[in-house]
Coordinates of C-alpha atoms (C1' of nucleotides) in Angstrom, one line a residue:
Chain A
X5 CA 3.1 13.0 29.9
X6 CA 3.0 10.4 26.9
X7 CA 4.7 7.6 27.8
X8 CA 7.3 7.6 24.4
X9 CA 8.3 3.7 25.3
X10 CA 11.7 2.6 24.2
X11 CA 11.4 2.5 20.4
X12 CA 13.7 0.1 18.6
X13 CA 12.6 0.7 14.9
X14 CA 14.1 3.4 13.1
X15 CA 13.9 7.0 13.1
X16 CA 12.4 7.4 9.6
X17 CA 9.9 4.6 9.9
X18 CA 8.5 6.5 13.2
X19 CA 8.5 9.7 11.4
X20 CA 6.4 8.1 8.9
X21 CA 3.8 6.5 11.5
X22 CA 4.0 10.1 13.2
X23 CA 2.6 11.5 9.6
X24 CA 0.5 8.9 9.0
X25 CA -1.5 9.4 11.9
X26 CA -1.4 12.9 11.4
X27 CA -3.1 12.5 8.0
X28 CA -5.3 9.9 8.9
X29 CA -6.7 11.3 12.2
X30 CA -6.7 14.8 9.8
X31 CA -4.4 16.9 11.7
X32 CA -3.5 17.7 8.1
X33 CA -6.5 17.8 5.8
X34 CA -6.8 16.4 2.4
X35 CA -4.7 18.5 0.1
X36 CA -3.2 20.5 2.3
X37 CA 0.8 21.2 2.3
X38 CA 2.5 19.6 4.5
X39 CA 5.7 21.7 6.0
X40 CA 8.6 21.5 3.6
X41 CA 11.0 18.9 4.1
X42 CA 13.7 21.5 5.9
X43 CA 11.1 22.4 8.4
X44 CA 10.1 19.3 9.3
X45 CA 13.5 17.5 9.1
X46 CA 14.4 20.9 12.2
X47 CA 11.8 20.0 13.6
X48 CA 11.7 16.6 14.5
X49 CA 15.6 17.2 14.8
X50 CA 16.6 15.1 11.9
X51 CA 18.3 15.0 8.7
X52 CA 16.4 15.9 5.3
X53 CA 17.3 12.6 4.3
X54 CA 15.6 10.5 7.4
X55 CA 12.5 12.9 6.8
X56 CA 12.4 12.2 2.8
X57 CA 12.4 8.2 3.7
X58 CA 9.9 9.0 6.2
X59 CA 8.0 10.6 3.5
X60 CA 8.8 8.2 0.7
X61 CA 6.7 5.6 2.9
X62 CA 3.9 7.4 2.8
X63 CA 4.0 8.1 -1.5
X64 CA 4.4 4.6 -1.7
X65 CA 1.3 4.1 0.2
X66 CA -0.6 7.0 -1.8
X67 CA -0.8 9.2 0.9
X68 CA 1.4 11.8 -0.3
X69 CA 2.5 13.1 -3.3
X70 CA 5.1 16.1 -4.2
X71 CA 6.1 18.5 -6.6
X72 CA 8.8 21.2 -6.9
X73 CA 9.1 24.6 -7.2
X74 CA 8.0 27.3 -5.0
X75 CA 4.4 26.3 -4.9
X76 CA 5.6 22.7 -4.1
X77 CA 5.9 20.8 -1.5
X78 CA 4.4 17.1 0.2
X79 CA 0.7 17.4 -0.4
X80 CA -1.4 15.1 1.2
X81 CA -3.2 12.9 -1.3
X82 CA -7.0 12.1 -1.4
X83 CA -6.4 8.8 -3.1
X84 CA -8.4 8.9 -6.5
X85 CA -10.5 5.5 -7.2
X86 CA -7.8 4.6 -9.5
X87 CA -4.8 4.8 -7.1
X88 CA -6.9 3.0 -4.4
X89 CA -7.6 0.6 -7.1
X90 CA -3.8 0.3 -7.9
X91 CA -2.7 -0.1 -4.7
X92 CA -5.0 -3.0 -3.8
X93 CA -4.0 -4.4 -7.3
X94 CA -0.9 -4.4 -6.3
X95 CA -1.1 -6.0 -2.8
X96 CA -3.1 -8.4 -4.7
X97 CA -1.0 -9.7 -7.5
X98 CA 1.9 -9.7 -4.9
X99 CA 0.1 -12.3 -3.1
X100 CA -0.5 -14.7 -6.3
X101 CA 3.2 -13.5 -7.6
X102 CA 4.3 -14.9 -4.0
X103 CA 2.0 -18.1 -4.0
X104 CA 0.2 -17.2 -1.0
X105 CA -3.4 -17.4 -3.1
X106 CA -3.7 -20.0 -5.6
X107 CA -6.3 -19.6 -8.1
X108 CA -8.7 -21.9 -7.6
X109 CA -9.0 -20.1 -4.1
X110 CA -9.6 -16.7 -6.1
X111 CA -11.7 -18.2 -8.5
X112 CA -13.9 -19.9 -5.1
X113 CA -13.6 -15.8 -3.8
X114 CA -15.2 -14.6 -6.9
X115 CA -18.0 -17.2 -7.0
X116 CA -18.9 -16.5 -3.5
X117 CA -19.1 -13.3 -3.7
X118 CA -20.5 -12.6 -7.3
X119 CA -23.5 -12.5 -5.8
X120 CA -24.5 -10.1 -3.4
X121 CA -22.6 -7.5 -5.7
X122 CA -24.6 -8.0 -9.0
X123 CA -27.6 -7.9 -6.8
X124 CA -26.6 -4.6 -5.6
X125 CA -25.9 -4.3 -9.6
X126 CA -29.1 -4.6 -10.8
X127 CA -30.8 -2.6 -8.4
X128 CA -28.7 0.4 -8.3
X129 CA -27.0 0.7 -12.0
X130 CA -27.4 3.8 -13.1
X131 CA -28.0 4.4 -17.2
X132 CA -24.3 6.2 -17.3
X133 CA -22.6 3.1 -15.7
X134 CA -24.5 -0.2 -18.2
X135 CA -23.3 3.1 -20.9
X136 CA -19.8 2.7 -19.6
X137 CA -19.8 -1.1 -19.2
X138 CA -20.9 -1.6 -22.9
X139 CA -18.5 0.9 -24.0
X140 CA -15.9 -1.1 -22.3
X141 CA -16.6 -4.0 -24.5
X142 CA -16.6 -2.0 -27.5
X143 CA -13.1 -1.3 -27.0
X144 CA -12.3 -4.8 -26.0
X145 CA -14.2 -6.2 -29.0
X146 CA -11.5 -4.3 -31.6
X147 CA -9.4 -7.3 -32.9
X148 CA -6.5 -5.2 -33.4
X149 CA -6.0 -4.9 -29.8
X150 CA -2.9 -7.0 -28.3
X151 CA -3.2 -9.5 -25.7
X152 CA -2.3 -6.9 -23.3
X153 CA -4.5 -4.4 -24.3
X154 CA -6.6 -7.2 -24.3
X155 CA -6.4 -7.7 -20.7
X156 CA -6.6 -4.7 -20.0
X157 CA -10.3 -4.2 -21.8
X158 CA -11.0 -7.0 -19.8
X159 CA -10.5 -5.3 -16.7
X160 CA -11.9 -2.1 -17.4
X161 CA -15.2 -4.2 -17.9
X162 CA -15.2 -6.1 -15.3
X163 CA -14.4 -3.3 -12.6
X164 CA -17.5 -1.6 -14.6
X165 CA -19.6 -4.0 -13.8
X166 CA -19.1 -3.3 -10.1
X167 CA -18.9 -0.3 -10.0
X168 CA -22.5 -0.3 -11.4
X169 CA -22.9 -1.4 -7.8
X170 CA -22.5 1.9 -7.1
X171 CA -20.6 1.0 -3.7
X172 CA -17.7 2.3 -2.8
X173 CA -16.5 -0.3 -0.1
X174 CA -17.8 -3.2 -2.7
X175 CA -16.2 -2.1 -5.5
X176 CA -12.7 -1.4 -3.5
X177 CA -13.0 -5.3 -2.7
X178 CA -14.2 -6.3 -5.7
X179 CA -11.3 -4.5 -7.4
X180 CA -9.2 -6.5 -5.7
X181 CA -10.5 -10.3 -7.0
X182 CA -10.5 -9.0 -10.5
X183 CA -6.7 -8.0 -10.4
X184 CA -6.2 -11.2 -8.3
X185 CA -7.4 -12.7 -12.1
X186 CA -5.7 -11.2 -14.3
X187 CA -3.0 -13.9 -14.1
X188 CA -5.5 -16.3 -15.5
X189 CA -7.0 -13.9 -18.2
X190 CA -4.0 -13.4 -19.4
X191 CA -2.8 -16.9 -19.6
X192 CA -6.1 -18.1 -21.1
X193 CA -5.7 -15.3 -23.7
X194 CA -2.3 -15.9 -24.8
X195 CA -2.7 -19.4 -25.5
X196 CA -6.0 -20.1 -26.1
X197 CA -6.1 -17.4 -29.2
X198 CA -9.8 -16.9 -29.4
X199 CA -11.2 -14.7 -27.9
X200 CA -14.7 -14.5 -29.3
X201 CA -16.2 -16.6 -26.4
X202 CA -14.8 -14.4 -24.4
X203 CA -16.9 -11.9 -25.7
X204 CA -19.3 -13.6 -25.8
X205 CA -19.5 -14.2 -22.5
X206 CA -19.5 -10.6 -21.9
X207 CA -21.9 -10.0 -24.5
X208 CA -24.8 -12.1 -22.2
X209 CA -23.6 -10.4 -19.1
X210 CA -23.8 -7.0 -20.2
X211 CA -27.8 -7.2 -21.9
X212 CA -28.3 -9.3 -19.1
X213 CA -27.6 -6.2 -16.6
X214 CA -29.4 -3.8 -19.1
X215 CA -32.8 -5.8 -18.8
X216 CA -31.6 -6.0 -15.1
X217 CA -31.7 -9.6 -14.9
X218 CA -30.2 -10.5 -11.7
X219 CA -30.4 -14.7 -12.6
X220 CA -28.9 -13.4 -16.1
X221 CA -25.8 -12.0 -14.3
X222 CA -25.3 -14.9 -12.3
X223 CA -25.7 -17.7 -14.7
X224 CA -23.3 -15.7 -17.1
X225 CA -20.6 -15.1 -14.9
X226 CA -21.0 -18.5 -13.5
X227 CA -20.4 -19.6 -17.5
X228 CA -17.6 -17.3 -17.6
X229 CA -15.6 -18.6 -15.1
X230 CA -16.1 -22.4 -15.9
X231 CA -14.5 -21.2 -19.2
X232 CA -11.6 -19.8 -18.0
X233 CA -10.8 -22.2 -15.3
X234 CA -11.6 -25.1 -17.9
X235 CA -9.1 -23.1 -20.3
X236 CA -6.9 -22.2 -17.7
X237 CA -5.9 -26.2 -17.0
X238 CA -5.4 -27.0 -20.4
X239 CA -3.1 -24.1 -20.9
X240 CA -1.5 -24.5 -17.6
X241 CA -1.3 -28.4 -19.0
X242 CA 0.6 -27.1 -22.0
X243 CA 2.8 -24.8 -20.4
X244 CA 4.3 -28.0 -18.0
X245 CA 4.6 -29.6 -21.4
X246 CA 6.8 -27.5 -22.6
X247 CA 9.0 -26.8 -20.1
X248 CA 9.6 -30.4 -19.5
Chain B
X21 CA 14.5 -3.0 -29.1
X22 CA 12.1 -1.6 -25.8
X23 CA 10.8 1.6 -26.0
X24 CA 12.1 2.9 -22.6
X25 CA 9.6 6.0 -23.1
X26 CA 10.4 9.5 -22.0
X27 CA 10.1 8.6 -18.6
X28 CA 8.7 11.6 -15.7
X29 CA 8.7 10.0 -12.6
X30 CA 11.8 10.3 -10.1
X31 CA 14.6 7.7 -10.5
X32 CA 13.6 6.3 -7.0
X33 CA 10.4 5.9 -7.9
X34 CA 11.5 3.8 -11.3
X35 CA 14.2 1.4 -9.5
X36 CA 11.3 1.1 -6.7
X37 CA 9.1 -0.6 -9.3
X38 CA 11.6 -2.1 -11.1
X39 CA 12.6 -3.9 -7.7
X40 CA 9.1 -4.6 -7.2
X41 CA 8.6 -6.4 -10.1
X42 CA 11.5 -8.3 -9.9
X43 CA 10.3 -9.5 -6.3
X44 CA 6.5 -10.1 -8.0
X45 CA 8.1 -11.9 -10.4
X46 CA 10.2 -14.2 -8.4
X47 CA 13.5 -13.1 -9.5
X48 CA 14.2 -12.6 -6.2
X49 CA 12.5 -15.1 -4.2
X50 CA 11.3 -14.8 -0.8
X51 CA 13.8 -14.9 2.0
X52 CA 16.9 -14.2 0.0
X53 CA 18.9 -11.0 0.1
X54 CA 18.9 -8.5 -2.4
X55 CA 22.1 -6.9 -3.4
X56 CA 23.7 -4.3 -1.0
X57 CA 22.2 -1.1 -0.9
X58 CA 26.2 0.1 -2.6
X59 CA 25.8 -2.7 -5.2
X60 CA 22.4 -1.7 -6.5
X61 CA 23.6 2.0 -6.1
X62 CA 26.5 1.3 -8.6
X63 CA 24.6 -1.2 -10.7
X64 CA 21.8 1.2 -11.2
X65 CA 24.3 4.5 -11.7
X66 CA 22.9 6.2 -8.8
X67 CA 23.7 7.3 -5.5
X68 CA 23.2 4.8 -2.1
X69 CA 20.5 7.6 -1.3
X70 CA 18.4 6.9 -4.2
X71 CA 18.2 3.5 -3.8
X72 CA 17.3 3.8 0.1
X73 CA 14.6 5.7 -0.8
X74 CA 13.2 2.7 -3.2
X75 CA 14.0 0.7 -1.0
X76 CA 11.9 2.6 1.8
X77 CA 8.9 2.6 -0.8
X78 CA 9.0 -0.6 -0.8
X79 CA 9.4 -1.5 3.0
X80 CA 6.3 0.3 3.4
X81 CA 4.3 -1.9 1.6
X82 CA 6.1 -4.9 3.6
X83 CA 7.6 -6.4 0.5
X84 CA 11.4 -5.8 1.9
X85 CA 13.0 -6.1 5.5
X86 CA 16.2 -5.1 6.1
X87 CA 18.6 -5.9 9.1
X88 CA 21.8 -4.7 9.9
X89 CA 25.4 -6.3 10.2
X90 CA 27.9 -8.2 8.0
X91 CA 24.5 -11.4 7.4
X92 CA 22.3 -8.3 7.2
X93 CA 20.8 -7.0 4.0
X94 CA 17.3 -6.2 2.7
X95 CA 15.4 -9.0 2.5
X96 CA 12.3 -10.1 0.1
X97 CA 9.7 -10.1 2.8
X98 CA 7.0 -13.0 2.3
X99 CA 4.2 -10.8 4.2
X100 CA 2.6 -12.9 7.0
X101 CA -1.2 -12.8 6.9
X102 CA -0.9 -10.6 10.3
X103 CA 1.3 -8.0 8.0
X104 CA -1.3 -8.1 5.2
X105 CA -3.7 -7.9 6.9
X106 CA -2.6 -4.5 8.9
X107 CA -1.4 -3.3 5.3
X108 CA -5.6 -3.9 4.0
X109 CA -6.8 -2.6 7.1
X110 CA -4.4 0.2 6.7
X111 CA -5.8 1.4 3.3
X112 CA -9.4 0.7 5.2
X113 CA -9.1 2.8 8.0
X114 CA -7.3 6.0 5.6
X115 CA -10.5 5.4 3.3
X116 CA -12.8 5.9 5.9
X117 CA -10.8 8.3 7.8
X118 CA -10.6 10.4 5.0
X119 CA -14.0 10.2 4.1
X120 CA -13.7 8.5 0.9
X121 CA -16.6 6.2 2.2
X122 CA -19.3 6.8 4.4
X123 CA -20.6 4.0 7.1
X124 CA -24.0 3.5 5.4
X125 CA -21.9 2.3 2.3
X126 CA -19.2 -0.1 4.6
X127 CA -22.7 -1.7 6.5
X128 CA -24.4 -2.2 2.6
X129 CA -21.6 -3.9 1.5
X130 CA -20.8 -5.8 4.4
X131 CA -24.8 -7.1 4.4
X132 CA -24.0 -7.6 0.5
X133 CA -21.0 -9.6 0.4
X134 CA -21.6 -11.8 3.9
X135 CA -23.9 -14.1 2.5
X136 CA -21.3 -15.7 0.3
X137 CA -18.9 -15.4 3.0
X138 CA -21.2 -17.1 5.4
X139 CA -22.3 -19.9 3.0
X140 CA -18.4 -20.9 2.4
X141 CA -17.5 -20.8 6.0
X142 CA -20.7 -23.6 7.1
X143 CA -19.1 -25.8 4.7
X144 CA -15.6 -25.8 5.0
X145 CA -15.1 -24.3 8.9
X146 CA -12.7 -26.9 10.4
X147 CA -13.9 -27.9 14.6
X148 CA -10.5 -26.0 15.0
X149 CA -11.5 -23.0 13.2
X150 CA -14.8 -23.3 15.2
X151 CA -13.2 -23.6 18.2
X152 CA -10.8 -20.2 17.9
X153 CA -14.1 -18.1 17.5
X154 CA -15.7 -19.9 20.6
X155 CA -11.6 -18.6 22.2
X156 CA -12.2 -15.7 20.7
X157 CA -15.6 -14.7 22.5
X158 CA -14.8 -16.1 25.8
X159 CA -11.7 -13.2 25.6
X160 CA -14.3 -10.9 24.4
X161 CA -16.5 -11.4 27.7
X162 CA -14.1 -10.4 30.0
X163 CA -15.8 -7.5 31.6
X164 CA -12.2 -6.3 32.6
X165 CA -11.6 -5.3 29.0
X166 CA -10.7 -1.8 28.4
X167 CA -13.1 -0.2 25.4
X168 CA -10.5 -0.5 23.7
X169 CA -9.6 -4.1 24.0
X170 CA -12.9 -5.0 23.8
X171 CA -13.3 -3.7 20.1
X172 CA -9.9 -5.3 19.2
X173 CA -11.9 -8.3 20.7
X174 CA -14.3 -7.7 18.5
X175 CA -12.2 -8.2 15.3
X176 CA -10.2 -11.0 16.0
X177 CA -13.9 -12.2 16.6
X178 CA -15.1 -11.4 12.9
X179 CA -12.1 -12.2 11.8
X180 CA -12.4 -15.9 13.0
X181 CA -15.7 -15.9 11.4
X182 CA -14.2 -15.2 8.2
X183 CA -11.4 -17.4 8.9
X184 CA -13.6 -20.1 9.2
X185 CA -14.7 -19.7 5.0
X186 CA -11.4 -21.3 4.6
X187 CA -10.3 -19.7 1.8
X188 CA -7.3 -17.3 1.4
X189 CA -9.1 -14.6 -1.1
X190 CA -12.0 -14.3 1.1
X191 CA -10.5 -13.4 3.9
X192 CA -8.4 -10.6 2.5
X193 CA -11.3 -9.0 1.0
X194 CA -13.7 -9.3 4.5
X195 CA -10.3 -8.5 6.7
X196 CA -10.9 -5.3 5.3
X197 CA -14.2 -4.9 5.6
X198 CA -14.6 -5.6 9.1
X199 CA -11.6 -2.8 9.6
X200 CA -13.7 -0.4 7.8
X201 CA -16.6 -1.2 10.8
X202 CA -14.2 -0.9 13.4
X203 CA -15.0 3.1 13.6
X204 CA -18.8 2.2 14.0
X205 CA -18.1 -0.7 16.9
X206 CA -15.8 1.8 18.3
X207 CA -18.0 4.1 18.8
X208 CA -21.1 1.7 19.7
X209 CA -19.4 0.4 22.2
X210 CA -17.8 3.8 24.3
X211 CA -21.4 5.6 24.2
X212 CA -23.8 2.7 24.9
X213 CA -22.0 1.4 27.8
X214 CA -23.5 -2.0 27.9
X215 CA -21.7 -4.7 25.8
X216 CA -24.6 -7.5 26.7
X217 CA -26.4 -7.0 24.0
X218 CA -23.5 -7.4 21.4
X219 CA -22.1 -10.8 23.3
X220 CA -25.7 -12.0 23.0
X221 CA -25.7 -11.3 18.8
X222 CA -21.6 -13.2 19.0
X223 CA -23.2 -16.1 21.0
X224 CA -25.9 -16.5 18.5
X225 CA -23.6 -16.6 15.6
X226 CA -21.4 -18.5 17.3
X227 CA -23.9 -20.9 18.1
X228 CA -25.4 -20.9 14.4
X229 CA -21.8 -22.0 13.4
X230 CA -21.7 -25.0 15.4
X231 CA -24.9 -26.3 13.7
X232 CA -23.5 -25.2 10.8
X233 CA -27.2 -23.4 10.5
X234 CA -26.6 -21.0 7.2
X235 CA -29.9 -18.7 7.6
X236 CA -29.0 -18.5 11.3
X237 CA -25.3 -17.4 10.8
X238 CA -27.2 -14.7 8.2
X239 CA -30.1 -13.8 10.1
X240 CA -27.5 -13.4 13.3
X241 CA -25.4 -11.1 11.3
X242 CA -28.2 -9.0 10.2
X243 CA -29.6 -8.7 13.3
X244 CA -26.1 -7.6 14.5
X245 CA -25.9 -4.9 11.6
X246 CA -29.3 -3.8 12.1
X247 CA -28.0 -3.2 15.7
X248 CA -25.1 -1.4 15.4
X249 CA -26.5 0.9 13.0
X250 CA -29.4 2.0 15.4
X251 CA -27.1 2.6 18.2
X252 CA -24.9 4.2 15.9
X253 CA -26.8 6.9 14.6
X254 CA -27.8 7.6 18.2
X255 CA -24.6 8.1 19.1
X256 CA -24.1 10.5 16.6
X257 CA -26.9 12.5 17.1
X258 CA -25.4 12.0 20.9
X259 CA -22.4 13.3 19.5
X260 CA -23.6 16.1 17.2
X261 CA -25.3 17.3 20.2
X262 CA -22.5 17.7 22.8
X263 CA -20.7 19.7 19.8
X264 CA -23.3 22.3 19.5
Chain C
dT26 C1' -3.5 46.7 -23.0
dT27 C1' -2.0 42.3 -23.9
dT28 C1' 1.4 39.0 -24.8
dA29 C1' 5.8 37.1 -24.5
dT30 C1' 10.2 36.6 -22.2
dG31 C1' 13.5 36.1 -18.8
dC32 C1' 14.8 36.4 -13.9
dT33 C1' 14.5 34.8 -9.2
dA34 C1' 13.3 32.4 -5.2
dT35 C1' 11.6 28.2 -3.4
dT36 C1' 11.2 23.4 -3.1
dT37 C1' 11.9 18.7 -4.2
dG38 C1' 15.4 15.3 -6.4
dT39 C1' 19.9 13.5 -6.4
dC40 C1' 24.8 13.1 -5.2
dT41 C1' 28.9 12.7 -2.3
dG42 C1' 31.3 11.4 1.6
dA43 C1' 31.3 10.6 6.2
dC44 C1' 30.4 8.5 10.7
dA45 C1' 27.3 5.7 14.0
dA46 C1' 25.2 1.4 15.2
dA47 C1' 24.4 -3.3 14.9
dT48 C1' 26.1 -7.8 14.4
dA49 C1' 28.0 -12.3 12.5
dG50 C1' 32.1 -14.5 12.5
dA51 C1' 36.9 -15.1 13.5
dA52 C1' 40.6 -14.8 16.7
dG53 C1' 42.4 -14.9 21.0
dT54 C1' 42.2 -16.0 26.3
dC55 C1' 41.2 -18.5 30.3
Chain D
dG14 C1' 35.2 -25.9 25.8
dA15 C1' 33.3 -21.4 27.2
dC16 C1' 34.0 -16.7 27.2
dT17 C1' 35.7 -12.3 25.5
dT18 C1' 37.5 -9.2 22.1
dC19 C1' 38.3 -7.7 17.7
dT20 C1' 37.1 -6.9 13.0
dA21 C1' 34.7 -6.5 8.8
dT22 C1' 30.3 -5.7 6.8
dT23 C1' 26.0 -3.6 6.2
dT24 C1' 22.3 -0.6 7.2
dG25 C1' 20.9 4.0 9.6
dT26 C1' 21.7 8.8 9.9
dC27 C1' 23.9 13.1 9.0
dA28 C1' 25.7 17.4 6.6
dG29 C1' 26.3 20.1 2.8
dA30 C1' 26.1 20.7 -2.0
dC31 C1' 24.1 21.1 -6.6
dA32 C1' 20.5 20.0 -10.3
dA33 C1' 15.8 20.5 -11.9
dA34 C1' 11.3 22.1 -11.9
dT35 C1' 8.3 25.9 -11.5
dA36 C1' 5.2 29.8 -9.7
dG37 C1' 5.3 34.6 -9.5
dC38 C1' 7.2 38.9 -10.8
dA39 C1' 9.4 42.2 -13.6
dT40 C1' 10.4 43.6 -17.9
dA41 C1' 10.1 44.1 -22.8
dA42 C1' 7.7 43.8 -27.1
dA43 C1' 3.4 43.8 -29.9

DNA sequence: TTTATGCTATTTGTCTGACAAATAGAAGTC
DNA sequence: GACTTCTATTTGTCAGACAAATAGCATAAA
C-alpha cells in the first residue's frame, strides 16, 4: 500500500520522475528499449502525447534517446563523456548567461582547485593523454583557425589536461569551470588579437606535464590566468567604452 | 547569408535550443513571459504540440516554468541554488547509478579537490555561515532521525562546509560531489548502526572551522574519508555475502 | 551465390482540433 | 466595501491521423 499522496504537478512531469527512477535505480538497464510510446501511454492510462513530454524530459536530460523504424524505439542512454560534458556545460554557461556566477568567482573556483587536479595530473597521465594534450595545441596553434575554432582548441586542451587526471568524478567537475570560461576566452580572444601568448602559455604547461613537473603546472596556469583576467578588464574596459 | 545546414535533429529539438539560447542570451530575461505556447506555434510554422515538447525539454532542465490562467504563461526560470543544486546532484546520482563512476574514483577526487575548497572556506567563512554548520550538526544528532534523515543530515552538513568557501563556482562543483558520496554515507550509516563515530569526525571539523585551523579542517576530512571507506568496503563484503 | 531492389510493418515525429482545468480580472450582488 | 459569479485566457491532456525513417524480408537481377 504506497501511499500515492495528492500530487499537484502534472501528469507528464510524474511520468517522467516514474522513468527516471526506473532508469536510475536500473529497472531498465543501460541500452535497453524501453516499451514503445503506445504501450506505455496504455499503460499508465495516458495519451501518447503526455508520455512523449514525459519522455522529452528525460532526452533533454540525456537519459534517453530515440530512433524510428521497427527496430526503434526510447533507448535508455549511457551518457557518453561528451554528453555529460555538454550537459554540465550547459548548466554552467546558463548560470554566467543568468549572472548568478561572476567571473572573478569562477576564475577564484579555478585557482582553488587547480591544484589537487594537476597533482593527480602528474602522477597518473598516461603517455596517450600528454599525446592528446600536445595534439590539442597543435590544432590550436594553426593561425587559420577563427576565433571560434579558436575557442574551441582552447577547450579541447584544457579538458585534456584533466582528463590526464585520469578521474572520472574530477574531470566531470573540472569540465564544468572550464566551460564556466569560455566567456572570458573568448572575449580575451576577440579583442585582444594575439594569441601567441596564449600559446605560449600552453606551450609551458604542456612540457611542464611531460617532465611531470607538478610546480611547473601550477606556476603556468597561475600565469595563465593572470593573463586573461588582466586582459579580460581591459577588454571588458573597452567594450563599456563603446557602448557608451 | 547563414548557412542553416542540412539540419537532422527533430524540429522540437531545434526550437528547444533555439529558445534556450535566446534565454542564455538574455533575450528573454528572467521572470518575463515567453510568448504563448499558440504564438510560438504559429511564429515558428509548427504545431502547439511541437513546441510543448521544447518547451518540456526545457522545463526539465529548470530554465522554464509555466502556470496556467489568463497571467499564466511559461516563464524564464532564474534556477534557485536549491533547483541547481538538485539538477547537479541529479546528473551525480545517474552517474553513479549507472556506473559511469565507481566510489574509489568519487572518494580520490573528493580528497583531491577539498584542499582548495577547505583553504577558501578558513578565509572567507562568514560567523553566519559558521554558525548554519554548527545548526546543521545539532539537527544531525538527533538520535530520533530516521537513516534516512540522518544522511539528508549529512549533506546539508557538507554542504555548509562548502558553503562556507563563499564562493558561487565552488560550491556547484562540491554540491555535486558530496551527492556522488551520498550512496557510500547511505550505506555506512544503515549497516554500521552506530552514527557516534561519524558526529565525532562533524564535531572535529566543525570545531577546526571555528579556529579557522586549515590542516585540522584537512586532516578532519581525511580522517572522515579514510573512515567511510573502511566501513564501506565492509559493508560490501557484508553485502556480497548475504547475496550468495 | 551474391548483390541489388522494392515492399511492408513498426515506431517515432508532427499536425489538427478539441475539451478540461486553472485562474486573473471584471462584473454584478448584497 | 466585501463577496460571489462570470468570462476570457492560457496551459494540460486527449484522440486520431498522417509523414518519415528504417530494419527485415522477399524478390529480382548479375
Amino acid at each position: 500500500m504506497q501511499e500515492q499522496a495528492i500530487i499537484k504537478s502534472s501528469i507528464s512531469k510524474q511520468i517522467a520522475e516514474q522513468l527516471r527512477n526506473a532508469i536510475v535505480s536500473g529497472r531498465f538497464k543501460s541500452g535497453e528499449r524501453l516499451p514503445t510510446e503506445d504501450e506505455l501511454a496504455t499503460r499508465y492510462g495516458v495519451s501518447r502525447a503526455t508520455v512523449r513530454e514525459a519522455l522529452k524530459r528525460l532526452a533533454a536530460q540525456n537519459l534517453v534517446r530515440s530512433r524510428r523504424g521497427p527496430a526503434g524505439g526510447n533507448f535508455v542512454n549511457q551518457p557518453t563523456h561528451a554528453e555529460l560534458a555538454e550537459s554540465l556545460s550547459g548548466a554552467a554557461t546558463l548560470l554566467v548567461g543568468l549572472g548568478a556566477l561572476d567571473i572573478e568567482e569562477i576564475v577564484e573556483a579555478r585557482r582553488t582547485l587547480q591544484g589537487g587536479c594537476l597533482k593527480l595530473a602528474v602522477v597518473n597521465a598516461s603517455q596517450e593523454q600528454i599525446q592528446d594534450v600536445e595534439t590539442a595545441l597543435q590544432l590550436q596553434k594553426d593561425p587559420a583557425l577563427s576565433d571560434e575554432a579558436f575557442c574551441d582548441a582552447d577547450v579541447a586542451f584544457h579538458r585534456g589536461l584533466v582528463d590526464a587526471s585520469n578521474n572520472g568524478m574530477v574531470r566531470f567537475v573540472m569540465y564544468s569551470i572550464i566551460e564556466a570560461l569560455v566567456p572570458i576566452t573568448n572575449m580575451v580572444v576577440s579583442y585582444v588579437k594575439d594569441r601567441r601568448e596564449i600559446i605560449a602559455f600552453h606551450e609551458g604547461l604542456l612540457l611542464a606535464l611531460q617532465q611531470r613537473n607538478e610546480e611547473g603546472l601550477e606556476s603556468a596556469l597561475d600565469a595563465l590566468l593572470d593573463y586573461l583576467m588582466e586582459r579580460f578588464s581591459v577588454a571588458q574596459a573597452q567594450r563599456k567604452q563603446h557602448a557608451s
